[in-house]
Amino acid sequence: AQKVTQAQTEISVVEKEDVTLDCVYETRDTTYYLFWYKQPPSGELVFLIRRNSFDEQNEISGRYSWNFQKSTSSFNFTITASQVVDSAVYFCALKDSWGKLQFGAGTQVVVTP
Amino acid sequence: NAGVTQTPKFRILKIGQSMTLQCTQDMNHNYMYWYRQDPGMGLKLIYYSVGAGITDKGEVPNGYNVSRSTTEDFPLRLELAAPSQTSVYFCASKPLIRGNTEAFFGQGTRLTVV
């Protein structure tokens, strides 16, 4: 069975601080896909980033970066120079071969001015 | 493109009532999914479909039914509403292409059973 754990329930930061969200996953699949979604207070789900299991290269996209480490089954996500608009719940998700997503419980990020 | 459209956006049901949550996508995606999100929790899969006429149970299917008669539509049926079904329901779709493609989500339906 697949499992995604986001141990951080809530993170509070002051604007311009960096925020790192932890995600640990479990799967028996040799090929899998990982995602981060954002859920702002309005409630919709916004896709942020994705990563294949066979590509461990870490990347930066604007203020977002991610650190994927297969050896520790972790897929951490960082927001650099946080802004108030980054306040949201962030979900890590693991996708199986049928596209079914296993979500973590989410991490609430609160950015104060 | 409208993407994934869910109706209604909000609904209050009485215990024992029935209703259908509608989901339509205009992207010609083969895969469609229904998730529920309880307060403070992540999403859990209720049912999914890999194409018209094919559906399968997810993690939490009890109390729900689905059908997939067309590629575009994937309605979710609640037959006898219970307070435990109070949740936000999300429909999603994904193209047939395997690999690193994300799912597209609807705006959600907030359901309260009283």
PDB file of C-alpha atoms in Angstrom:
ATOM      1  CA  ALA A   1       0.000   0.000   0.000  1.00  0.00           C
ATOM      2  CA  GLN A   2       1.134   3.515  -0.703  1.00  0.00           C
ATOM      3  CA  LYS A   3       1.478   6.054   2.049  1.00  0.00           C
ATOM      4  CA  VAL A   4       2.396   9.719   2.256  1.00  0.00           C
ATOM      5  CA  THR A   5       3.352  11.387   5.517  1.00  0.00           C
ATOM      6  CA  GLN A   6       3.525  15.112   6.100  1.00  0.00           C
ATOM      7  CA  ALA A   7       4.621  15.386   9.690  1.00  0.00           C
ATOM      8  CA  GLN A   8       4.286  19.167   9.893  1.00  0.00           C
ATOM      9  CA  THR A   9       0.718  20.190  10.652  1.00  0.00           C
ATOM     10  CA  GLU A  10       1.317  23.934  10.543  1.00  0.00           C
ATOM     11  CA  ILE A  11       4.234  26.249   9.838  1.00  0.00           C
ATOM     12  CA  SER A  12       4.148  29.945  10.625  1.00  0.00           C
ATOM     13  CA  VAL A  13       6.684  32.333   9.147  1.00  0.00           C
ATOM     14  CA  VAL A  14       7.170  36.020   8.663  1.00  0.00           C
ATOM     15  CA  GLU A  15       7.140  37.332   5.127  1.00  0.00           C
ATOM     16  CA  LYS A  16      10.439  36.881   3.219  1.00  0.00           C
ATOM     17  CA  GLU A  17      11.478  33.897   5.317  1.00  0.00           C
ATOM     18  CA  ASP A  18      12.025  30.572   3.562  1.00  0.00           C
ATOM     19  CA  VAL A  19       9.637  27.692   4.234  1.00  0.00           C
ATOM     20  CA  THR A  20      10.494  24.017   3.779  1.00  0.00           C
ATOM     21  CA  LEU A  21       7.747  21.416   3.766  1.00  0.00           C
ATOM     22  CA  ASP A  22       8.618  17.801   4.474  1.00  0.00           C
ATOM     23  CA  CYS A  23       7.127  14.802   2.710  1.00  0.00           C
ATOM     24  CA  VAL A  24       7.997  11.146   3.247  1.00  0.00           C
ATOM     25  CA  TYR A  25       6.430   8.443   1.128  1.00  0.00           C
ATOM     26  CA  GLU A  26       6.152   4.669   0.987  1.00  0.00           C
ATOM     27  CA  THR A  27       5.587   2.624  -2.137  1.00  0.00           C
ATOM     28  CA  ARG A  28       6.513  -0.759  -3.552  1.00  0.00           C
ATOM     29  CA  ASP A  29       6.445   0.529  -7.115  1.00  0.00           C
ATOM     30  CA  THR A  30       9.785   0.962  -8.831  1.00  0.00           C
ATOM     31  CA  THR A  31       8.393   3.726 -11.011  1.00  0.00           C
ATOM     32  CA  TYR A  32       6.248   6.349  -9.360  1.00  0.00           C
ATOM     33  CA  TYR A  33       5.417  10.028  -9.488  1.00  0.00           C
ATOM     34  CA  LEU A  34       5.308  12.650  -6.810  1.00  0.00           C
ATOM     35  CA  PHE A  35       3.408  15.914  -6.749  1.00  0.00           C
ATOM     36  CA  TRP A  36       2.905  19.002  -4.654  1.00  0.00           C
ATOM     37  CA  TYR A  37      -0.460  20.772  -4.676  1.00  0.00           C
ATOM     38  CA  LYS A  38      -1.476  24.032  -3.041  1.00  0.00           C
ATOM     39  CA  GLN A  39      -4.928  24.660  -1.576  1.00  0.00           C
ATOM     40  CA  PRO A  40      -5.505  28.353  -0.869  1.00  0.00           C
ATOM     41  CA  PRO A  41      -8.307  29.529   1.434  1.00  0.00           C
ATOM     42  CA  SER A  42     -10.655  29.636  -1.558  1.00  0.00           C
ATOM     43  CA  GLY A  43     -10.507  25.831  -1.587  1.00  0.00           C
ATOM     44  CA  GLU A  44      -9.370  24.860  -5.063  1.00  0.00           C
ATOM     45  CA  LEU A  45      -6.395  22.596  -5.672  1.00  0.00           C
ATOM     46  CA  VAL A  46      -3.517  24.117  -7.586  1.00  0.00           C
ATOM     47  CA  PHE A  47      -0.839  21.919  -9.111  1.00  0.00           C
ATOM     48  CA  LEU A  48       2.679  23.102  -8.262  1.00  0.00           C
ATOM     49  CA  ILE A  49       5.373  20.599  -9.158  1.00  0.00           C
ATOM     50  CA  ARG A  50       5.905  16.957 -10.120  1.00  0.00           C
ATOM     51  CA  ARG A  51       8.823  14.558 -10.137  1.00  0.00           C
ATOM     52  CA  ASN A  52       9.510  11.102 -11.603  1.00  0.00           C
ATOM     53  CA  SER A  53      11.063   8.447  -9.423  1.00  0.00           C
ATOM     54  CA  PHE A  54      13.873   7.950 -11.937  1.00  0.00           C
ATOM     55  CA  ASP A  55      14.868  11.604 -12.017  1.00  0.00           C
ATOM     56  CA  GLU A  56      16.475  12.740  -8.796  1.00  0.00           C
ATOM     57  CA  GLN A  57      17.688  16.038 -10.156  1.00  0.00           C
ATOM     58  CA  ASN A  58      16.543  18.807  -7.925  1.00  0.00           C
ATOM     59  CA  GLU A  59      15.216  21.941  -9.533  1.00  0.00           C
ATOM     60  CA  ILE A  60      14.212  25.473  -8.910  1.00  0.00           C
ATOM     61  CA  SER A  61      11.218  27.145 -10.481  1.00  0.00           C
ATOM     62  CA  GLY A  62      10.878  30.755  -9.485  1.00  0.00           C
ATOM     63  CA  ARG A  63      10.500  30.850  -5.711  1.00  0.00           C
ATOM     64  CA  TYR A  64       9.816  27.105  -5.558  1.00  0.00           C
ATOM     65  CA  SER A  65      12.421  24.391  -5.255  1.00  0.00           C
ATOM     66  CA  TRP A  66      12.288  20.744  -4.360  1.00  0.00           C
ATOM     67  CA  ASN A  67      14.624  18.139  -2.971  1.00  0.00           C
ATOM     68  CA  PHE A  68      13.876  14.574  -4.019  1.00  0.00           C
ATOM     69  CA  GLN A  69      15.909  11.821  -2.340  1.00  0.00           C
ATOM     70  CA  LYS A  70      15.015   8.217  -3.144  1.00  0.00           C
ATOM     71  CA  SER A  71      17.411   6.891  -0.531  1.00  0.00           C
ATOM     72  CA  THR A  72      15.329   8.447   2.238  1.00  0.00           C
ATOM     73  CA  SER A  73      11.968   8.398   0.377  1.00  0.00           C
ATOM     74  CA  SER A  74      11.598  12.113   0.811  1.00  0.00           C
ATOM     75  CA  PHE A  75      10.257  14.816  -1.471  1.00  0.00           C
ATOM     76  CA  ASN A  76      10.656  18.134   0.295  1.00  0.00           C
ATOM     77  CA  PHE A  77       9.418  21.441  -1.038  1.00  0.00           C
ATOM     78  CA  THR A  78      10.784  24.905  -0.341  1.00  0.00           C
ATOM     79  CA  ILE A  79       9.266  28.322  -0.850  1.00  0.00           C
ATOM     80  CA  THR A  80      11.940  30.991  -0.925  1.00  0.00           C
ATOM     81  CA  ALA A  81      11.221  34.512   0.288  1.00  0.00           C
ATOM     82  CA  SER A  82       7.669  33.685   1.324  1.00  0.00           C
ATOM     83  CA  GLN A  83       4.807  36.078   0.632  1.00  0.00           C
ATOM     84  CA  VAL A  84       1.411  36.470   2.251  1.00  0.00           C
ATOM     85  CA  VAL A  85      -0.175  34.945  -0.871  1.00  0.00           C
ATOM     86  CA  ASP A  86       1.697  31.730  -0.111  1.00  0.00           C
ATOM     87  CA  SER A  87      -0.572  31.161   2.893  1.00  0.00           C
ATOM     88  CA  ALA A  88      -2.353  27.928   2.080  1.00  0.00           C
ATOM     89  CA  VAL A  89      -2.448  24.217   2.775  1.00  0.00           C
ATOM     90  CA  TYR A  90       0.164  22.292   0.835  1.00  0.00           C
ATOM     91  CA  PHE A  91      -0.308  18.644  -0.070  1.00  0.00           C
ATOM     92  CA  CYS A  92       2.254  16.112  -1.124  1.00  0.00           C
ATOM     93  CA  ALA A  93       0.844  13.283  -3.249  1.00  0.00           C
ATOM     94  CA  LEU A  94       2.075   9.982  -4.679  1.00  0.00           C
ATOM     95  CA  LYS A  95       0.602   8.699  -7.911  1.00  0.00           C
ATOM     96  CA  ASP A  96       0.258   5.068  -8.956  1.00  0.00           C
ATOM     97  CA  SER A  97       0.188   3.663 -12.474  1.00  0.00           C
ATOM     98  CA  TRP A  98      -3.586   4.286 -12.761  1.00  0.00           C
ATOM     99  CA  GLY A  99      -3.180   7.917 -11.871  1.00  0.00           C
ATOM    100  CA  LYS A 100      -4.706   7.453  -8.443  1.00  0.00           C
ATOM    101  CA  LEU A 101      -3.270   9.935  -5.968  1.00  0.00           C
ATOM    102  CA  GLN A 102      -2.432   9.155  -2.361  1.00  0.00           C
ATOM    103  CA  PHE A 103      -2.366  12.450  -0.491  1.00  0.00           C
ATOM    104  CA  GLY A 104      -0.639  13.390   2.712  1.00  0.00           C
ATOM    105  CA  ALA A 105      -2.640  15.124   5.436  1.00  0.00           C
ATOM    106  CA  GLY A 106      -1.349  18.518   4.354  1.00  0.00           C
ATOM    107  CA  THR A 107       0.702  21.278   5.957  1.00  0.00           C
ATOM    108  CA  GLN A 108      -0.885  24.629   6.722  1.00  0.00           C
ATOM    109  CA  VAL A 109       1.493  27.480   5.914  1.00  0.00           C
ATOM    110  CA  VAL A 110       0.762  30.829   7.513  1.00  0.00           C
ATOM    111  CA  VAL A 111       2.766  33.802   6.276  1.00  0.00           C
ATOM    112  CA  THR A 112       2.388  36.996   8.260  1.00  0.00           C
ATOM    113  CA  PRO A 113       3.474  40.430   7.061  1.00  0.00           C
TER     114      PRO A 113
ATOM    115  CA  ASN B   1     -11.715  25.105 -22.227  1.00  0.00           C
ATOM    116  CA  ALA B   2     -13.738  24.941 -19.058  1.00  0.00           C
ATOM    117  CA  GLY B   3     -11.634  22.081 -17.672  1.00  0.00           C
ATOM    118  CA  VAL B   4     -13.358  20.081 -14.929  1.00  0.00           C
ATOM    119  CA  THR B   5     -16.746  21.435 -13.873  1.00  0.00           C
ATOM    120  CA  GLN B   6     -18.551  20.334 -10.737  1.00  0.00           C
ATOM    121  CA  THR B   7     -22.108  21.131  -9.771  1.00  0.00           C
ATOM    122  CA  PRO B   8     -23.453  22.119  -7.358  1.00  0.00           C
ATOM    123  CA  LYS B   9     -20.825  24.106  -5.466  1.00  0.00           C
ATOM    124  CA  PHE B  10     -22.701  23.866  -2.170  1.00  0.00           C
ATOM    125  CA  ARG B  11     -25.480  21.639  -0.909  1.00  0.00           C
ATOM    126  CA  ILE B  12     -27.192  20.860   2.365  1.00  0.00           C
ATOM    127  CA  LEU B  13     -28.867  17.472   2.611  1.00  0.00           C
ATOM    128  CA  LYS B  14     -31.008  15.942   5.294  1.00  0.00           C
ATOM    129  CA  ILE B  15     -30.126  12.514   6.646  1.00  0.00           C
ATOM    130  CA  GLY B  16     -31.510   9.832   4.366  1.00  0.00           C
ATOM    131  CA  GLN B  17     -31.865  12.029   1.302  1.00  0.00           C
ATOM    132  CA  SER B  18     -30.198  11.211  -1.990  1.00  0.00           C
ATOM    133  CA  MET B  19     -28.362  13.358  -4.464  1.00  0.00           C
ATOM    134  CA  THR B  20     -26.014  13.241  -7.407  1.00  0.00           C
ATOM    135  CA  LEU B  21     -22.859  15.293  -7.646  1.00  0.00           C
ATOM    136  CA  GLN B  22     -22.160  16.144 -11.246  1.00  0.00           C
ATOM    137  CA  CYS B  23     -18.724  16.225 -12.848  1.00  0.00           C
ATOM    138  CA  THR B  24     -17.998  17.071 -16.471  1.00  0.00           C
ATOM    139  CA  GLN B  25     -14.697  17.530 -18.246  1.00  0.00           C
ATOM    140  CA  ASP B  26     -14.134  18.861 -21.752  1.00  0.00           C
ATOM    141  CA  MET B  27     -10.524  17.789 -22.200  1.00  0.00           C
ATOM    142  CA  ASN B  28     -11.316  14.307 -23.558  1.00  0.00           C
ATOM    143  CA  HIS B  29      -9.516  12.726 -20.606  1.00  0.00           C
ATOM    144  CA  ASN B  30      -9.918   8.999 -20.172  1.00  0.00           C
ATOM    145  CA  TYR B  31      -9.238   8.892 -16.455  1.00  0.00           C
ATOM    146  CA  MET B  32     -11.616  10.456 -13.945  1.00  0.00           C
ATOM    147  CA  TYR B  33     -11.657  10.386 -10.144  1.00  0.00           C
ATOM    148  CA  TRP B  34     -13.760  11.333  -7.167  1.00  0.00           C
ATOM    149  CA  TYR B  35     -12.072  12.349  -3.938  1.00  0.00           C
ATOM    150  CA  ARG B  36     -13.423  13.554  -0.631  1.00  0.00           C
ATOM    151  CA  GLN B  37     -11.676  15.898   1.766  1.00  0.00           C
ATOM    152  CA  ASP B  38     -12.689  15.909   5.393  1.00  0.00           C
ATOM    153  CA  PRO B  39     -11.804  18.942   7.541  1.00  0.00           C
ATOM    154  CA  GLY B  40      -8.078  19.173   8.232  1.00  0.00           C
ATOM    155  CA  MET B  41      -7.328  16.100   6.169  1.00  0.00           C
ATOM    156  CA  GLY B  42      -5.920  15.180   2.815  1.00  0.00           C
ATOM    157  CA  LEU B  43      -8.033  13.898  -0.037  1.00  0.00           C
ATOM    158  CA  LYS B  44      -9.154  10.288  -0.155  1.00  0.00           C
ATOM    159  CA  LEU B  45     -10.183   8.436  -3.296  1.00  0.00           C
ATOM    160  CA  ILE B  46     -13.797   7.307  -3.489  1.00  0.00           C
ATOM    161  CA  TYR B  47     -14.102   5.911  -7.017  1.00  0.00           C
ATOM    162  CA  TYR B  48     -12.265   6.183 -10.275  1.00  0.00           C
ATOM    163  CA  SER B  49     -12.781   5.378 -13.926  1.00  0.00           C
ATOM    164  CA  VAL B  50     -10.285   4.600 -16.674  1.00  0.00           C
ATOM    165  CA  GLY B  51     -12.787   5.081 -19.467  1.00  0.00           C
ATOM    166  CA  ALA B  52     -16.439   5.036 -20.406  1.00  0.00           C
ATOM    167  CA  GLY B  53     -18.149   2.001 -18.916  1.00  0.00           C
ATOM    168  CA  ILE B  54     -15.289   1.172 -16.552  1.00  0.00           C
ATOM    169  CA  THR B  55     -15.296   2.127 -12.886  1.00  0.00           C
ATOM    170  CA  ASP B  56     -13.561   0.846  -9.786  1.00  0.00           C
ATOM    171  CA  LYS B  57     -13.555   1.450  -6.057  1.00  0.00           C
ATOM    172  CA  GLY B  58     -11.039   3.601  -4.315  1.00  0.00           C
ATOM    173  CA  GLU B  59     -10.134   3.810  -0.650  1.00  0.00           C
ATOM    174  CA  VAL B  60     -13.521   4.973   0.739  1.00  0.00           C
ATOM    175  CA  PRO B  61     -16.339   3.806  -1.591  1.00  0.00           C
ATOM    176  CA  ASN B  62     -19.009   2.871   0.984  1.00  0.00           C
ATOM    177  CA  GLY B  63     -22.186   4.904   0.646  1.00  0.00           C
ATOM    178  CA  TYR B  64     -21.453   6.018  -2.908  1.00  0.00           C
ATOM    179  CA  ASN B  65     -22.073   4.865  -6.451  1.00  0.00           C
ATOM    180  CA  VAL B  66     -20.754   6.028  -9.775  1.00  0.00           C
ATOM    181  CA  SER B  67     -21.365   5.518 -13.455  1.00  0.00           C
ATOM    182  CA  ARG B  68     -19.430   6.493 -16.561  1.00  0.00           C
ATOM    183  CA  SER B  69     -21.620   6.362 -19.647  1.00  0.00           C
ATOM    184  CA  THR B  70     -19.620   8.972 -21.566  1.00  0.00           C
ATOM    185  CA  THR B  71     -16.034  10.153 -21.587  1.00  0.00           C
ATOM    186  CA  GLU B  72     -17.100  13.603 -20.388  1.00  0.00           C
ATOM    187  CA  ASP B  73     -19.307  12.797 -17.402  1.00  0.00           C
ATOM    188  CA  PHE B  74     -18.634  11.015 -14.131  1.00  0.00           C
ATOM    189  CA  PRO B  75     -21.488  11.562 -11.647  1.00  0.00           C
ATOM    190  CA  LEU B  76     -21.238  10.512  -8.009  1.00  0.00           C
ATOM    191  CA  ARG B  77     -24.408   9.268  -6.341  1.00  0.00           C
ATOM    192  CA  LEU B  78     -25.192   9.370  -2.624  1.00  0.00           C
ATOM    193  CA  GLU B  79     -28.179   7.131  -1.953  1.00  0.00           C
ATOM    194  CA  LEU B  80     -28.852   7.590   1.776  1.00  0.00           C
ATOM    195  CA  ALA B  81     -26.977  10.600   3.053  1.00  0.00           C
ATOM    196  CA  ALA B  82     -25.350  10.290   6.455  1.00  0.00           C
ATOM    197  CA  PRO B  83     -23.594  12.932   8.599  1.00  0.00           C
ATOM    198  CA  SER B  84     -20.305  11.088   7.979  1.00  0.00           C
ATOM    199  CA  GLN B  85     -20.592  12.112   4.342  1.00  0.00           C
ATOM    200  CA  THR B  86     -20.278  15.777   5.216  1.00  0.00           C
ATOM    201  CA  SER B  87     -17.182  16.716   3.271  1.00  0.00           C
ATOM    202  CA  VAL B  88     -15.800  18.580   0.289  1.00  0.00           C
ATOM    203  CA  TYR B  89     -15.897  16.489  -2.861  1.00  0.00           C
ATOM    204  CA  PHE B  90     -13.432  16.932  -5.677  1.00  0.00           C
ATOM    205  CA  CYS B  91     -13.655  15.509  -9.142  1.00  0.00           C
ATOM    206  CA  ALA B  92     -10.483  15.190 -11.213  1.00  0.00           C
ATOM    207  CA  SER B  93      -9.463  14.010 -14.642  1.00  0.00           C
ATOM    208  CA  LYS B  94      -6.242  12.969 -16.321  1.00  0.00           C
ATOM    209  CA  PRO B  95      -5.254  12.149 -19.880  1.00  0.00           C
ATOM    210  CA  LEU B  96      -4.544   8.577 -20.913  1.00  0.00           C
ATOM    211  CA  ILE B  97      -0.827   9.298 -21.318  1.00  0.00           C
ATOM    212  CA  ARG B  98       1.026   7.338 -18.687  1.00  0.00           C
ATOM    213  CA  GLY B  99       3.793   8.968 -16.796  1.00  0.00           C
ATOM    214  CA  ASN B 100       4.338  12.308 -15.323  1.00  0.00           C
ATOM    215  CA  THR B 101       1.038  14.050 -15.972  1.00  0.00           C
ATOM    216  CA  GLU B 102      -0.878  15.825 -13.280  1.00  0.00           C
ATOM    217  CA  ALA B 103      -4.583  15.492 -12.604  1.00  0.00           C
ATOM    218  CA  PHE B 104      -6.862  18.445 -13.227  1.00  0.00           C
ATOM    219  CA  PHE B 105      -9.261  19.157 -10.384  1.00  0.00           C
ATOM    220  CA  GLY B 106     -12.676  20.738 -10.296  1.00  0.00           C
ATOM    221  CA  GLN B 107     -13.535  23.519  -7.865  1.00  0.00           C
ATOM    222  CA  GLY B 108     -15.121  21.156  -5.384  1.00  0.00           C
ATOM    223  CA  THR B 109     -18.613  20.594  -3.953  1.00  0.00           C
ATOM    224  CA  ARG B 110     -19.125  21.359  -0.285  1.00  0.00           C
ATOM    225  CA  LEU B 111     -21.750  18.970   1.097  1.00  0.00           C
ATOM    226  CA  THR B 112     -23.287  19.174   4.548  1.00  0.00           C
ATOM    227  CA  VAL B 113     -25.570  16.425   5.828  1.00  0.00           C
ATOM    228  CA  VAL B 114     -27.776  17.435   8.761  1.00  0.00           C
TER     229      VAL B 114
END
